[in-house]
mmCIF file of C-alpha atoms in Angstrom:
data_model
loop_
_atom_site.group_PDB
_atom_site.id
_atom_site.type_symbol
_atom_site.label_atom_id
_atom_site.label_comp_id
_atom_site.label_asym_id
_atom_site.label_seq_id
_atom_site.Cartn_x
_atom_site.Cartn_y
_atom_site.Cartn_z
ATOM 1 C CA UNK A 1 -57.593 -84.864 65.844
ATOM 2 C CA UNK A 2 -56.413 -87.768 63.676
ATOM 3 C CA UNK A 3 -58.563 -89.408 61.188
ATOM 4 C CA UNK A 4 -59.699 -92.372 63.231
ATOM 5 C CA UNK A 5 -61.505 -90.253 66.314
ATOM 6 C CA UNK A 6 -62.321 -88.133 62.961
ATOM 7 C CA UNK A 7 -64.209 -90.607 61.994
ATOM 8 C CA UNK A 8 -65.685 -91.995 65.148
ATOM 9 C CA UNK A 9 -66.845 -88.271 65.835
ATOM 10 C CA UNK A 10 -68.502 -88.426 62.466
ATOM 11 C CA UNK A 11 -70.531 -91.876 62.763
ATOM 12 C CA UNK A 12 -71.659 -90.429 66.548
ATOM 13 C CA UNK A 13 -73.031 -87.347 65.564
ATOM 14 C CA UNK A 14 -74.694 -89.020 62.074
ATOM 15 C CA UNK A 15 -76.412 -91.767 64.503
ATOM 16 C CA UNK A 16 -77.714 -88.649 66.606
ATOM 17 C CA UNK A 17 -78.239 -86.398 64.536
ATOM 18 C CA UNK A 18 -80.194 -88.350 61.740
ATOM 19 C CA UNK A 19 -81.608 -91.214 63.611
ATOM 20 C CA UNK A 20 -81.658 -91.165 67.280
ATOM 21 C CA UNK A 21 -81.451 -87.434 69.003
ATOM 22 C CA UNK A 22 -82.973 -88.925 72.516
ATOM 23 C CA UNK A 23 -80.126 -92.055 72.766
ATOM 24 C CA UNK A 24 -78.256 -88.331 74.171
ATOM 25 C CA UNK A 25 -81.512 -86.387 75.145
ATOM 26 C CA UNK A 26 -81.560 -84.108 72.990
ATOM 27 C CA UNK A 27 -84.459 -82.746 70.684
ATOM 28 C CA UNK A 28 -84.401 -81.464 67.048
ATOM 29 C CA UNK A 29 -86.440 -78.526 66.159
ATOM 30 C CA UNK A 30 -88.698 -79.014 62.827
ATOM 31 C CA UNK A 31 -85.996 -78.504 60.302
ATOM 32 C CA UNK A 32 -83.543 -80.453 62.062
ATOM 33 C CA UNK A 33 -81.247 -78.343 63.631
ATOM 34 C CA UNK A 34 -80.301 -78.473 67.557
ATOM 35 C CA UNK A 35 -78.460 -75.546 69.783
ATOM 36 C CA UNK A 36 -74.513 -76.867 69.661
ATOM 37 C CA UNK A 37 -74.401 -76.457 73.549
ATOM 38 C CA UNK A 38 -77.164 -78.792 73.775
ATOM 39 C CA UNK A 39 -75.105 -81.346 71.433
ATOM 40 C CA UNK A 40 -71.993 -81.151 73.051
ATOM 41 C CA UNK A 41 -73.432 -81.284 76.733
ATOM 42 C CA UNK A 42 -75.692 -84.147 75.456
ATOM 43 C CA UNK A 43 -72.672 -85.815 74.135
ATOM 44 C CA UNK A 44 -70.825 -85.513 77.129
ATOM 45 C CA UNK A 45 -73.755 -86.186 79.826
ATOM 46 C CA UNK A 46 -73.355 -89.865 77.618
ATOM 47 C CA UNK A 47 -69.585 -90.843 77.834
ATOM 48 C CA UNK A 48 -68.790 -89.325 74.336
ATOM 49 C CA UNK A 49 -67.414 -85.915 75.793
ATOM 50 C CA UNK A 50 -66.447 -83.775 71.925
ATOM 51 C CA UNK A 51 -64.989 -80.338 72.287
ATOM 52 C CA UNK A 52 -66.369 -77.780 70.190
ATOM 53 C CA UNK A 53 -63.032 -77.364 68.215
ATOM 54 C CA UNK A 54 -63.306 -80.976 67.530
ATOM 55 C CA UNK A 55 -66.576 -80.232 66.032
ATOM 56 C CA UNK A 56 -65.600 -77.733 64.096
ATOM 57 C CA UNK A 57 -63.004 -80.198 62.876
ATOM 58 C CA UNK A 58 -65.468 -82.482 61.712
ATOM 59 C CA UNK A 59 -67.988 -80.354 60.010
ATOM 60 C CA UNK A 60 -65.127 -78.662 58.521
ATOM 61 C CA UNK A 61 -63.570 -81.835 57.105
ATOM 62 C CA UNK A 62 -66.072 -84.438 56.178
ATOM 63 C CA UNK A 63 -65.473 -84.812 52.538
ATOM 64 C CA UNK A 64 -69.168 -85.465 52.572
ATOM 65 C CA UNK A 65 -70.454 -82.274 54.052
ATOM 66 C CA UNK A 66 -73.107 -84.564 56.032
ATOM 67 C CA UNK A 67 -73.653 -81.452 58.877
ATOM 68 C CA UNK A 68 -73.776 -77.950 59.013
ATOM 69 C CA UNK A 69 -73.977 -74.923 61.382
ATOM 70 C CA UNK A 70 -76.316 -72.472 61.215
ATOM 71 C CA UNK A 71 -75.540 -68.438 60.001
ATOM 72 C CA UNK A 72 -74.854 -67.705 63.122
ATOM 73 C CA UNK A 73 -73.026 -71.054 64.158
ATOM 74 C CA UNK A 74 -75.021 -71.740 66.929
ATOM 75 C CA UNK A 75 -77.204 -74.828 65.975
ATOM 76 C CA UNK A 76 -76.118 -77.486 63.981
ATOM 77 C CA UNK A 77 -78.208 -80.348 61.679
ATOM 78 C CA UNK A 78 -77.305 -82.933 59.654
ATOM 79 C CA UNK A 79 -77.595 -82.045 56.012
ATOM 80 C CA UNK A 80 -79.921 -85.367 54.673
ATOM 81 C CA UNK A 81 -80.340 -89.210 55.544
ATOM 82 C CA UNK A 82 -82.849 -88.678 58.713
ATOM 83 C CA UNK A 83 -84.881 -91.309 59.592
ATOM 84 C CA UNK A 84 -86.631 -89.291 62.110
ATOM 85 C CA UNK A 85 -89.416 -86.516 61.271
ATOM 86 C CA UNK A 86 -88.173 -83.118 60.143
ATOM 87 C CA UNK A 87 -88.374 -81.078 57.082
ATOM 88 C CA UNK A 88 -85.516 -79.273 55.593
ATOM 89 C CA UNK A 89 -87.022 -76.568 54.350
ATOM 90 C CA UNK A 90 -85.077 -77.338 50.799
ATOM 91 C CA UNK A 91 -86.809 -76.017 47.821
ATOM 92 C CA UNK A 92 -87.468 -77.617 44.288
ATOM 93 C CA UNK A 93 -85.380 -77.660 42.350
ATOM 94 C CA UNK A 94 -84.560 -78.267 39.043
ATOM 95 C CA UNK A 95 -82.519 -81.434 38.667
ATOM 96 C CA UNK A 96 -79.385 -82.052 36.023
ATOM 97 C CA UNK A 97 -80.677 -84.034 33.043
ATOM 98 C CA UNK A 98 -79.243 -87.521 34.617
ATOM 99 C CA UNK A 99 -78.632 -88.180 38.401
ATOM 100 C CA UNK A 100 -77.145 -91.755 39.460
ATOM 101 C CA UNK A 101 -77.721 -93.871 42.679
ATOM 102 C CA UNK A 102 -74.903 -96.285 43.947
ATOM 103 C CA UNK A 103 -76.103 -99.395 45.378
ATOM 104 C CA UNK A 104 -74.668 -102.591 45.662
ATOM 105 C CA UNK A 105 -74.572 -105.629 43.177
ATOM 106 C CA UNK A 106 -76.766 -108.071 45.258
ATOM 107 C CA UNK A 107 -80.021 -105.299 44.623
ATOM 108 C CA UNK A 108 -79.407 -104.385 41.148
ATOM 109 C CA UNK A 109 -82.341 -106.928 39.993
ATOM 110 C CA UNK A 110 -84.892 -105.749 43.001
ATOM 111 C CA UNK A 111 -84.159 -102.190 42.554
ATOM 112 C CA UNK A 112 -84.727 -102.472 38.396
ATOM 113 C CA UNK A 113 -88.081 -104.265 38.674
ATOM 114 C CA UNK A 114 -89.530 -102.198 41.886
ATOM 115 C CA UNK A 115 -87.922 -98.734 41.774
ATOM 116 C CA UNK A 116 -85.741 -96.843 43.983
ATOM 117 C CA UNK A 117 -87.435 -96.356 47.351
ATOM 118 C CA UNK A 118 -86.216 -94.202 50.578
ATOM 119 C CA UNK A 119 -86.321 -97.445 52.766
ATOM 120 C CA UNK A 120 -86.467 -95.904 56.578
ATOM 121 C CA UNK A 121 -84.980 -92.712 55.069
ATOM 122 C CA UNK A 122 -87.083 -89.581 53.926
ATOM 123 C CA UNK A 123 -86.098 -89.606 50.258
ATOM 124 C CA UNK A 124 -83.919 -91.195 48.094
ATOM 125 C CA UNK A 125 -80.831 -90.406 48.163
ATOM 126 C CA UNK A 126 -79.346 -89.207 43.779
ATOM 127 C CA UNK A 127 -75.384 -88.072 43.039
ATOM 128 C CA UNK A 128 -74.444 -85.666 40.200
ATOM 129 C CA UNK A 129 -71.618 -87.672 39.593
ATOM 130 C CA UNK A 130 -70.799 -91.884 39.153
ATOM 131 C CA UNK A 131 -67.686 -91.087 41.069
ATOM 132 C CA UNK A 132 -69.539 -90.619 43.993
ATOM 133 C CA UNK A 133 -72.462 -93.541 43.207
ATOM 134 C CA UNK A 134 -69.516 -95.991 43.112
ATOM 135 C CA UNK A 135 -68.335 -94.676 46.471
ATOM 136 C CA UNK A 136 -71.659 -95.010 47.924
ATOM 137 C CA UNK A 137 -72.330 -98.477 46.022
ATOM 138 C CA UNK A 138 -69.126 -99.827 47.577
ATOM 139 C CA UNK A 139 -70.445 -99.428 51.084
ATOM 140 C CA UNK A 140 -72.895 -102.292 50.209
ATOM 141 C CA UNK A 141 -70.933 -104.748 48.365
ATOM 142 C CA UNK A 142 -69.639 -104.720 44.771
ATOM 143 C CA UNK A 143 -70.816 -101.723 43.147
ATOM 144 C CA UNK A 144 -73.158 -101.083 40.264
ATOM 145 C CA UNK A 145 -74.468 -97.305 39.295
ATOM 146 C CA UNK A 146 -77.894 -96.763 38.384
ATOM 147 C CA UNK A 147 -78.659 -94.087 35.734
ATOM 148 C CA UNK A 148 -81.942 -92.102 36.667
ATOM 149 C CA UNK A 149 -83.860 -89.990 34.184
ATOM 150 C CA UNK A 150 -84.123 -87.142 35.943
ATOM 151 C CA UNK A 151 -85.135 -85.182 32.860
ATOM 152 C CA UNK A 152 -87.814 -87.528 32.235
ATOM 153 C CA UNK A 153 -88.608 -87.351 36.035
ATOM 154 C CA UNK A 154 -89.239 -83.780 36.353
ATOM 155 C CA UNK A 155 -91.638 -83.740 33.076
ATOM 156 C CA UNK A 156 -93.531 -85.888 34.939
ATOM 157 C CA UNK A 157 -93.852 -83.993 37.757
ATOM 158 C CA UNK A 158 -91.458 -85.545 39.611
ATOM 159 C CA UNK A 159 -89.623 -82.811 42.847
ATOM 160 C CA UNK A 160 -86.450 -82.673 43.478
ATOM 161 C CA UNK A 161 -84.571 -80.908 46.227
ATOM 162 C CA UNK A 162 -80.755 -80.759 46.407
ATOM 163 C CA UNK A 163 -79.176 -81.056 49.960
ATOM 164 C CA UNK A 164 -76.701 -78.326 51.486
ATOM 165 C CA UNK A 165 -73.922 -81.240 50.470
ATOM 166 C CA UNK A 166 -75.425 -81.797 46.717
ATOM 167 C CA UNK A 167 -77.249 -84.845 47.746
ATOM 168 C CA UNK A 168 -80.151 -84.405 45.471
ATOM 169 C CA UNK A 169 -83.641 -85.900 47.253
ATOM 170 C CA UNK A 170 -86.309 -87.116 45.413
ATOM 171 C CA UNK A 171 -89.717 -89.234 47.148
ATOM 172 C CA UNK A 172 -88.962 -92.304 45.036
ATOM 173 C CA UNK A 173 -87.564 -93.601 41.199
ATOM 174 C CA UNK A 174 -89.782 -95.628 39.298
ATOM 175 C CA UNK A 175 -88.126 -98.463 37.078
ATOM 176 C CA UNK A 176 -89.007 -97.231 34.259
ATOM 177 C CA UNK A 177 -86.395 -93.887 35.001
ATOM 178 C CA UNK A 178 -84.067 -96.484 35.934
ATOM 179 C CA UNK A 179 -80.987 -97.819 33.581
ATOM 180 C CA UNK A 180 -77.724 -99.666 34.911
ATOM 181 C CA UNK A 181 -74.534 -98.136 33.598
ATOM 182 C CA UNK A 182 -72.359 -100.232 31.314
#
């Protein structure tokens, strides 16, 4: 599989799996996960026919981790991002002392003044590392990392949960955990 239909696998089974399993006809149980046979043959009933060693490919290489397969690798689920209901069953957790968001430049002033919110997502979406804020921050224009007080967040009272890929997940960041990296 080269990186291209890679890639086009990835975006297919994102849009399914996190924001429209019916466009295919398939359901999600509560936490997310679906059968694979039911994926592939819903895939397939829809013009985007995937083998299962393709799958495997993907899961396997997505340097994001964004799926994964059950113990028994029967079911598959995306790891975070959903926009439809289900609940991931991820515990609290306790977060590092500093997370960071990456959004892009055009935001920064919104986002300072009003807070990080999950938008149609389920949470908002924290990295461990600015590496991987500036990443996600270049998807929507010039980057800019955010600084969040997770330390400060969790005194609070503040949850956090921390995805199968190390997404961390929190409801929402008020401003005033908020600081914009130099």
């Amino acid at each position: 599989m080269d990186e291209k239909q890679t890639v086009r696998v990835s975006k297919a089974l994102s849009r399914v799996l996190r924001h429209d399993p019916d466009s295919i006809g398939i359901r999600l149980d509560a936490a997310g996960w679906v059968p694979v046979d039911d994926l592939l043959a819903g895939l397939a009933r829809h013009g985007r026919g995937v083998s299962r060693a393709q799958l495997d490919h993907v899961v396997a290489t997505n340097n994001k981790r964004r799926f994964a397969f059950s113990e028994d690798g029967r079911s598959i689920r995306a790891s975070q991002g959903h926009t439809v209901e289900v609940d991931l069953g991820l515990p609290a957790a306790v977060p590092p002392p500093v997370l960071y968001h990456g959004t892009g430049s055009r935001t920064v002033g919104i986002i300072l003044r009003e807070g990080l919110r999950p938008m149609a997502r389920r949470d908002v979406h924290l990295s461990a590392d600015t590496e991987t804020a500036v990443r996600v921050g270049s998807r929507h224009g010039r980057p800019v990392v955010l600084v969040v007080d997770a330390a400060a967040m969790a005194a609070a009272g503040h949850e956090f949960r921390v995805s199968a890929n190390g997404v961390w997940l929190t409801d929402a960041v008020a401003p005033e955990y908020l600081t914009q990296a130099p």
